[in-house]
Short mmCIF file of the C-alpha atoms (twelve columns), coordinates in Angstrom:
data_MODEL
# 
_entry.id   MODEL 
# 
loop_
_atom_site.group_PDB 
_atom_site.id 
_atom_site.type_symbol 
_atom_site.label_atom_id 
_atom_site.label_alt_id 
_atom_site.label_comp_id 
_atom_site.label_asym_id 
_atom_site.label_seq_id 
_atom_site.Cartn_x 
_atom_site.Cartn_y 
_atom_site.Cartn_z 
_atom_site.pdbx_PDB_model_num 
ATOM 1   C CA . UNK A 1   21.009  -57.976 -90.903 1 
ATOM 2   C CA . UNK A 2   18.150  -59.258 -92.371 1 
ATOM 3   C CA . UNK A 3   17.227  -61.850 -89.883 1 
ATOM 4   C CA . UNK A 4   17.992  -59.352 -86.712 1 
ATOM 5   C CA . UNK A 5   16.072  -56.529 -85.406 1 
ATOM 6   C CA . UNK A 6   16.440  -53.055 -86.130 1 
ATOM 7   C CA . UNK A 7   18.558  -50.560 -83.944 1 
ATOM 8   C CA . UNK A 8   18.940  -47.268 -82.740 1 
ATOM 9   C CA . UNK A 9   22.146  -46.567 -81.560 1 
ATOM 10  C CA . UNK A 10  22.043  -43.126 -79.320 1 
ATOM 11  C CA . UNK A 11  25.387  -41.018 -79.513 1 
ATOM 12  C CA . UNK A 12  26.705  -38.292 -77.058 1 
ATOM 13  C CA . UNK A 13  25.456  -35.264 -78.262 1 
ATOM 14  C CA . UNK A 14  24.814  -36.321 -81.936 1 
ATOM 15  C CA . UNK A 15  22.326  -38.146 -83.805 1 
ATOM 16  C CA . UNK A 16  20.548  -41.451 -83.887 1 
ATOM 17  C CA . UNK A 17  21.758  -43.683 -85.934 1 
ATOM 18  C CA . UNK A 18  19.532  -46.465 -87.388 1 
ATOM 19  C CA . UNK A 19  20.478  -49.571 -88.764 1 
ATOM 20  C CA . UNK A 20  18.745  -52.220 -90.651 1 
ATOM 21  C CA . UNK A 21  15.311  -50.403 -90.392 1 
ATOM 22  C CA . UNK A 22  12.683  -51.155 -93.266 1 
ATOM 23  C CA . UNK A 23  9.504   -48.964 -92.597 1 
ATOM 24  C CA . UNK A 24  10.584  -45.352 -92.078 1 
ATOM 25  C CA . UNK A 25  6.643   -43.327 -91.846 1 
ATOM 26  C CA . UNK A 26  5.770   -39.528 -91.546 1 
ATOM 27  C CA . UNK A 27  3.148   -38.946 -89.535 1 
ATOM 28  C CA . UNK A 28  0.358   -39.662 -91.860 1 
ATOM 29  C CA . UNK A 29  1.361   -43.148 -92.487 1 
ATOM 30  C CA . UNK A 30  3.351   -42.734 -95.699 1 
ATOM 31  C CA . UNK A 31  6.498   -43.944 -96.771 1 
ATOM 32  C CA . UNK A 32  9.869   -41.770 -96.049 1 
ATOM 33  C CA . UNK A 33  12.228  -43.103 -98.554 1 
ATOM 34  C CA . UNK A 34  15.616  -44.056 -96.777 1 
ATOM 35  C CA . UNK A 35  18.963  -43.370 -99.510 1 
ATOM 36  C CA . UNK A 36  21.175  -45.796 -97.047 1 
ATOM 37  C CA . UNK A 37  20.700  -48.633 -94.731 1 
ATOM 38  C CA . UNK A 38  22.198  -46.551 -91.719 1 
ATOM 39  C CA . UNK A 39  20.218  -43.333 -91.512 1 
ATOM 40  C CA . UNK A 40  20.892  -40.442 -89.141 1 
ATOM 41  C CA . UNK A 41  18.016  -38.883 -87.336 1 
ATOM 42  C CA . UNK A 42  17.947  -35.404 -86.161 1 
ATOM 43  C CA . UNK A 43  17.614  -34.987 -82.072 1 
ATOM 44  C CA . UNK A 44  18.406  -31.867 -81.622 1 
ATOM 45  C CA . UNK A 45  15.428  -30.142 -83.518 1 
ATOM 46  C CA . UNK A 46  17.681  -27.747 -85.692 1 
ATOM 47  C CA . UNK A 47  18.141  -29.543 -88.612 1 
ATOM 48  C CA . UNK A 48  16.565  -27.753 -91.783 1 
ATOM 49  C CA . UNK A 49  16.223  -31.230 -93.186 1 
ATOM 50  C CA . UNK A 50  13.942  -33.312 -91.018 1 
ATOM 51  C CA . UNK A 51  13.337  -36.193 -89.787 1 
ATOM 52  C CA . UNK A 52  17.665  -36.715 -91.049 1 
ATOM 53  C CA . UNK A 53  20.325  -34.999 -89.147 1 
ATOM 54  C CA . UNK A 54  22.283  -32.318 -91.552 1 
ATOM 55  C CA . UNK A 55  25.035  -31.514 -89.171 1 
ATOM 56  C CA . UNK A 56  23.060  -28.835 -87.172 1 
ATOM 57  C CA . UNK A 57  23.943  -30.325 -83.375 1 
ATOM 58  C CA . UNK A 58  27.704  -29.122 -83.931 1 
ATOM 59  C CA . UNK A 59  26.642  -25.307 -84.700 1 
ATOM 60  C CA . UNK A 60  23.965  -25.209 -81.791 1 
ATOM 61  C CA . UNK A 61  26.276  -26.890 -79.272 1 
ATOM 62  C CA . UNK A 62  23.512  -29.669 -78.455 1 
ATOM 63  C CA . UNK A 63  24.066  -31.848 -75.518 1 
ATOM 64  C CA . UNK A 64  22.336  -35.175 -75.058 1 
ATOM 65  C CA . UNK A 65  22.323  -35.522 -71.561 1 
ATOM 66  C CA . UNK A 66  19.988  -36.775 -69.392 1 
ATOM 67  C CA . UNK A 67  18.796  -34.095 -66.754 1 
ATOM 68  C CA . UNK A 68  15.730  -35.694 -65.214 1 
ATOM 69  C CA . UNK A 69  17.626  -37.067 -62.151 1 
ATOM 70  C CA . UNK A 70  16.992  -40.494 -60.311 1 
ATOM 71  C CA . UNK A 71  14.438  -42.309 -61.899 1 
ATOM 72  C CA . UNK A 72  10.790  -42.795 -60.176 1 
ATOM 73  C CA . UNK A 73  10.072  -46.810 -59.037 1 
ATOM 74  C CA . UNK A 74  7.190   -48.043 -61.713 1 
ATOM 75  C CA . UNK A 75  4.169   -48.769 -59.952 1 
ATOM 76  C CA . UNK A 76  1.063   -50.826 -59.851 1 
ATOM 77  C CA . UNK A 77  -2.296  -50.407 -59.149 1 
ATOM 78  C CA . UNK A 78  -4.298  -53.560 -58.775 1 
ATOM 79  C CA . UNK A 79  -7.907  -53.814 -59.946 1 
ATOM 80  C CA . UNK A 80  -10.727 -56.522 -59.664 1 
ATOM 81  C CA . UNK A 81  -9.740  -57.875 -63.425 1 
ATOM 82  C CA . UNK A 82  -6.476  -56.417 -65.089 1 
ATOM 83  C CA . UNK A 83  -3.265  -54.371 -62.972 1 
ATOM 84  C CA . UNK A 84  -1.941  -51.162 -64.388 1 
ATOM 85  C CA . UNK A 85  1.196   -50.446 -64.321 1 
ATOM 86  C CA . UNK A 86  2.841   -47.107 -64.486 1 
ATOM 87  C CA . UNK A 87  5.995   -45.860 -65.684 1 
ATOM 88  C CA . UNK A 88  6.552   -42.369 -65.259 1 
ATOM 89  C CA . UNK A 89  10.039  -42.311 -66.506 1 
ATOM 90  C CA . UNK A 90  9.515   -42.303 -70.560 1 
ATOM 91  C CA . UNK A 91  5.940   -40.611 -70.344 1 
ATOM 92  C CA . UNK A 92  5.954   -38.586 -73.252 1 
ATOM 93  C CA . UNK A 93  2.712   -36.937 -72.134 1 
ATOM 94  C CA . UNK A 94  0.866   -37.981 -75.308 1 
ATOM 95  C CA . UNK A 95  -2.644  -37.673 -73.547 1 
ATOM 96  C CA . UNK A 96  -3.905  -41.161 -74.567 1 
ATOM 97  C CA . UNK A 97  -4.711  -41.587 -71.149 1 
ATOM 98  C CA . UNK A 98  -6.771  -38.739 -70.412 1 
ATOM 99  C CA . UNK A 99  -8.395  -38.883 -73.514 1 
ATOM 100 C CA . UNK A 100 -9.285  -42.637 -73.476 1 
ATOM 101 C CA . UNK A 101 -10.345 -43.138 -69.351 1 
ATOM 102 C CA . UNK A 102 -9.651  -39.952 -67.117 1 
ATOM 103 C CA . UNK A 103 -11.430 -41.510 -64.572 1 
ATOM 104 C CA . UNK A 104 -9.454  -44.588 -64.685 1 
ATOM 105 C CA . UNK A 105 -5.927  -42.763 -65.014 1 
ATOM 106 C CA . UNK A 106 -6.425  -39.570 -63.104 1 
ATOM 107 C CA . UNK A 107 -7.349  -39.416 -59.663 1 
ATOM 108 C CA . UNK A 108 -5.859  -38.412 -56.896 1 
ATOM 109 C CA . UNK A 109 -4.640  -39.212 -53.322 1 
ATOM 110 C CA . UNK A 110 -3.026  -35.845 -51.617 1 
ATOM 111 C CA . UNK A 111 -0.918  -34.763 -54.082 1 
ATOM 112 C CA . UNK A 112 -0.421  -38.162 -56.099 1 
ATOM 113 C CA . UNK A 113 -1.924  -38.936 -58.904 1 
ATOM 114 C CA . UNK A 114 -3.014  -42.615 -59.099 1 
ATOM 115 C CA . UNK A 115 -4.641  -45.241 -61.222 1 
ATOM 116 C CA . UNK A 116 -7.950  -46.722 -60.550 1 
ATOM 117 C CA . UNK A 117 -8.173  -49.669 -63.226 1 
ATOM 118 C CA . UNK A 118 -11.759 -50.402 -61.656 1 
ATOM 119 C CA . UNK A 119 -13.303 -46.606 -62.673 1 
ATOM 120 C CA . UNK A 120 -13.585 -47.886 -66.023 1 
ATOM 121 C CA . UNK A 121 -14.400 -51.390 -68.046 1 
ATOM 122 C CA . UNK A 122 -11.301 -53.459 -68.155 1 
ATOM 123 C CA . UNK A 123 -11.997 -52.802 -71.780 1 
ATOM 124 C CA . UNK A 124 -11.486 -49.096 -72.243 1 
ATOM 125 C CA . UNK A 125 -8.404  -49.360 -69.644 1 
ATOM 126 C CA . UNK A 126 -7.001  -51.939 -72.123 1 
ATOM 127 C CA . UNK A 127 -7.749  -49.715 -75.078 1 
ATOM 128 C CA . UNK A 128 -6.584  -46.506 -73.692 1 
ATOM 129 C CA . UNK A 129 -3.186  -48.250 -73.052 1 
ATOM 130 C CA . UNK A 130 -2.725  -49.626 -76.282 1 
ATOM 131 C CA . UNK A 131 -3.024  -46.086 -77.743 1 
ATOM 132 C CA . UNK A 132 0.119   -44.739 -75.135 1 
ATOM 133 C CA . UNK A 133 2.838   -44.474 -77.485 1 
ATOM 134 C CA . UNK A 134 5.637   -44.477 -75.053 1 
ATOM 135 C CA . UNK A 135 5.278   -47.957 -73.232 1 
ATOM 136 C CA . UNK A 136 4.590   -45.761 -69.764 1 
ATOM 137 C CA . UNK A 137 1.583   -47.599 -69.153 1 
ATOM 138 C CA . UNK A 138 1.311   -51.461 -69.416 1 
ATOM 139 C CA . UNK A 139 -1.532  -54.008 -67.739 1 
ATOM 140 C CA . UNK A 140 -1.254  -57.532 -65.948 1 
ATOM 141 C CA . UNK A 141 -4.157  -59.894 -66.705 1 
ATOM 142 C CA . UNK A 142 -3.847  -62.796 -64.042 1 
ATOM 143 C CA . UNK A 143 -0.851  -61.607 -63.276 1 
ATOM 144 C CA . UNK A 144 1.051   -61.593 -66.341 1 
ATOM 145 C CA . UNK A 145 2.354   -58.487 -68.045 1 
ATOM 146 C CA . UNK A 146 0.988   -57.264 -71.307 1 
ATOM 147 C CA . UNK A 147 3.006   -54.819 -72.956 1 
ATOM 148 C CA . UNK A 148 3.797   -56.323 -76.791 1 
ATOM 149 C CA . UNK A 149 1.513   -54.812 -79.081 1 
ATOM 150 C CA . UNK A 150 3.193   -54.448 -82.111 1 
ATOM 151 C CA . UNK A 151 5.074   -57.017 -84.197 1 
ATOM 152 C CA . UNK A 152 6.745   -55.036 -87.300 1 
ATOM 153 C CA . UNK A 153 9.656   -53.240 -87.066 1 
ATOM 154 C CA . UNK A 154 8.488   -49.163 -87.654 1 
ATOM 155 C CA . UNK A 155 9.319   -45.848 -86.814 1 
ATOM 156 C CA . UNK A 156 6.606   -43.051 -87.154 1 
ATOM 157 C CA . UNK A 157 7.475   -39.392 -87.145 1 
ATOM 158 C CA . UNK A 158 5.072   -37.551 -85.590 1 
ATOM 159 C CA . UNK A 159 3.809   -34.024 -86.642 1 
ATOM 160 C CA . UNK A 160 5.907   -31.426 -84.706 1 
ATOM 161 C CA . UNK A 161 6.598   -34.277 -82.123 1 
ATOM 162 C CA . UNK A 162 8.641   -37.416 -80.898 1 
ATOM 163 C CA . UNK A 163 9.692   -40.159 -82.762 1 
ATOM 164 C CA . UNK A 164 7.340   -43.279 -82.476 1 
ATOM 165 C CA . UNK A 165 9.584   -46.242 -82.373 1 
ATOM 166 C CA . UNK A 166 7.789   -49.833 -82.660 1 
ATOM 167 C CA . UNK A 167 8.107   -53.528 -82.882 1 
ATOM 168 C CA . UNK A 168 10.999  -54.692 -81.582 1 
ATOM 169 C CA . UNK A 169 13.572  -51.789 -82.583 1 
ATOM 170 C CA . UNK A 170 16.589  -52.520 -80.600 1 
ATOM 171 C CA . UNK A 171 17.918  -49.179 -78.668 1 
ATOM 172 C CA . UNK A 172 22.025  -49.146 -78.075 1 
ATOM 173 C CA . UNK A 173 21.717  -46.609 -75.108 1 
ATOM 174 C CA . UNK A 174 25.285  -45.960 -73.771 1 
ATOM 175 C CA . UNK A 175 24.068  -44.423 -70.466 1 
ATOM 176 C CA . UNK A 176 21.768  -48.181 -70.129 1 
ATOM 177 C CA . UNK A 177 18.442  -46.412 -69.720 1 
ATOM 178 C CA . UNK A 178 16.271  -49.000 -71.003 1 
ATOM 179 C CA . UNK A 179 12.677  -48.318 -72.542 1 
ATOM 180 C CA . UNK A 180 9.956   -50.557 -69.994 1 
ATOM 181 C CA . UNK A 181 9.175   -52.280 -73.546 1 
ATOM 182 C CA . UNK A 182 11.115  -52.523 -76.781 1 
ATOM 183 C CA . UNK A 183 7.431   -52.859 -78.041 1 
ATOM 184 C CA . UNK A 184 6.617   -49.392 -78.388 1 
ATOM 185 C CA . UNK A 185 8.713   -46.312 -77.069 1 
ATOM 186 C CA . UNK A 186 9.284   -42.745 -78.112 1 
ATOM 187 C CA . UNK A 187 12.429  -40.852 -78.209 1 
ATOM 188 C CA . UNK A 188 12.877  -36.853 -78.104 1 
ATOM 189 C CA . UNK A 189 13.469  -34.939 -81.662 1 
ATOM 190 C CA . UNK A 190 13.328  -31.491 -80.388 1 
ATOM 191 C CA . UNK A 191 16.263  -31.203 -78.375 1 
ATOM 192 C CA . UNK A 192 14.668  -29.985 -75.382 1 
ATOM 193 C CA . UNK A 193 13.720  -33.215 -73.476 1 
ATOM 194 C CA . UNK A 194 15.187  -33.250 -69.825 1 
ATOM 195 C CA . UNK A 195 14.797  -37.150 -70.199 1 
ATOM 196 C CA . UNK A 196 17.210  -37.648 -73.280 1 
ATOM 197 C CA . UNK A 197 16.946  -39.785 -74.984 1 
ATOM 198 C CA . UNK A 198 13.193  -40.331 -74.210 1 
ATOM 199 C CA . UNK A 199 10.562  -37.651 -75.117 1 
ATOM 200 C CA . UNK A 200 9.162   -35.694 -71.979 1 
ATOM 201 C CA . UNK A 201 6.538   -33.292 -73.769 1 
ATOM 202 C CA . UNK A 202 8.986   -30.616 -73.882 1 
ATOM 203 C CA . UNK A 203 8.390   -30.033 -77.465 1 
ATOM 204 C CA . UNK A 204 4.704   -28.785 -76.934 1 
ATOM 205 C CA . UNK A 205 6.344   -25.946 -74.359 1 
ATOM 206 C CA . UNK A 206 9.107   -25.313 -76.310 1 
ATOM 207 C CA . UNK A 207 6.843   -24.467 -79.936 1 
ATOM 208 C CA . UNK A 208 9.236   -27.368 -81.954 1 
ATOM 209 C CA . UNK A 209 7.898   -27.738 -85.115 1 
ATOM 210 C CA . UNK A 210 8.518   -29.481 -88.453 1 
ATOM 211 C CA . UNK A 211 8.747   -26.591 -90.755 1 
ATOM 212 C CA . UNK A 212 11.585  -24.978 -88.843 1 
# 
């Protein structure tokens, strides 16, 4: 296993299991010790011993299915120097984008919201990408895609949040939903996701937190 990338193998209505993973963070950066080389993560948010799954799924019924429906095309807006492109389907509504270049990310045409790459330096539209956590958003420079930022193998739990999966974690997805980039993705933890087994921001609505 040594010489192949980690995995993530989502099961019906049960955990994620994850195999041959090294670096295993909390959301502060430090180490969360592993016991065994296949580990169990909790996805349904109920488990009293977090990040690992204890067995809670079976006694809250959890389901994993995927109730967000067909999936929206990815597009592309084209700017003088770099391309964004957009993939709805696994935003996990971090707010990178907002934070980084509203003007860039969020205007508007009728009731669609669009990308302008050009309301911003290609710089800070670069930047602001890099710091999406769920691959959603990638660029083109001169026409080639640009969406492999991270080359060790990690996954970051983040406070009362998703789990940050990163360089080159392999995910076994039965249902063949594919992250846009094996790069950097993030997958649902609280159980409440309509996008299973991608994070959708549900957990801010839904109050998930660590502690409980």
């Amino acid at each position: 296993m040594a010489d192949e990338n980690p995995t993530i193998d989502v099961m019906e209505s049960a955990p994620f299991i994850v195999k041959g993973l090294k670096n295993l963070y909390d959301a502060d950066g430090n180490t969360i010790e592993m016991e065994k080389e296949v580990i169990a993560l909790c996805r349904c948010g109920a488990s009293k011993n977090k990040p690992f799954c204890d067995g809670a799924h079976k006694e809250i019924d959890f389901t994993g299915a995927n109730e967000a429906g067909d999936a929206t095309p990815t597009r592309e807006y084209e700017g003088e120097e770099l391309t964004v492109v957009d993939n709805t389907n696994v935003c996990c509504h971090a707010g990178a984008c907002v934070q980084g270049a509203e003007d860039a990310f969020f205007t508007w045409e009728g009731d669609e919201r669009v990308s302008t790459p050009d309301a911003a330096s290609a710089q800070q539209v670069i930047d602001t990408i890099r710091k999406c956590p769920s691959g959603s958003l990638a660029y083109k420079l001169k026409g080639e895609l640009q969406d492999q930022y991270f080359s060790t193998a990690e996954i970051q739990i983040l406070k009362d949040g998703p789990i940050a999966v990163r360089g080159g974690v392999v995910l076994n997805n039965p249902d063949g939903a594919q992250p846009p980039t094996n790069s950097h993705y993030t997958l649902c933890r609280c159980g409440h996701s309509k996008n299973k087994p991608y994070c959708d921001g549900a957990h801010s609505d839904a109050g998930f937190s660590d502690a409980s």
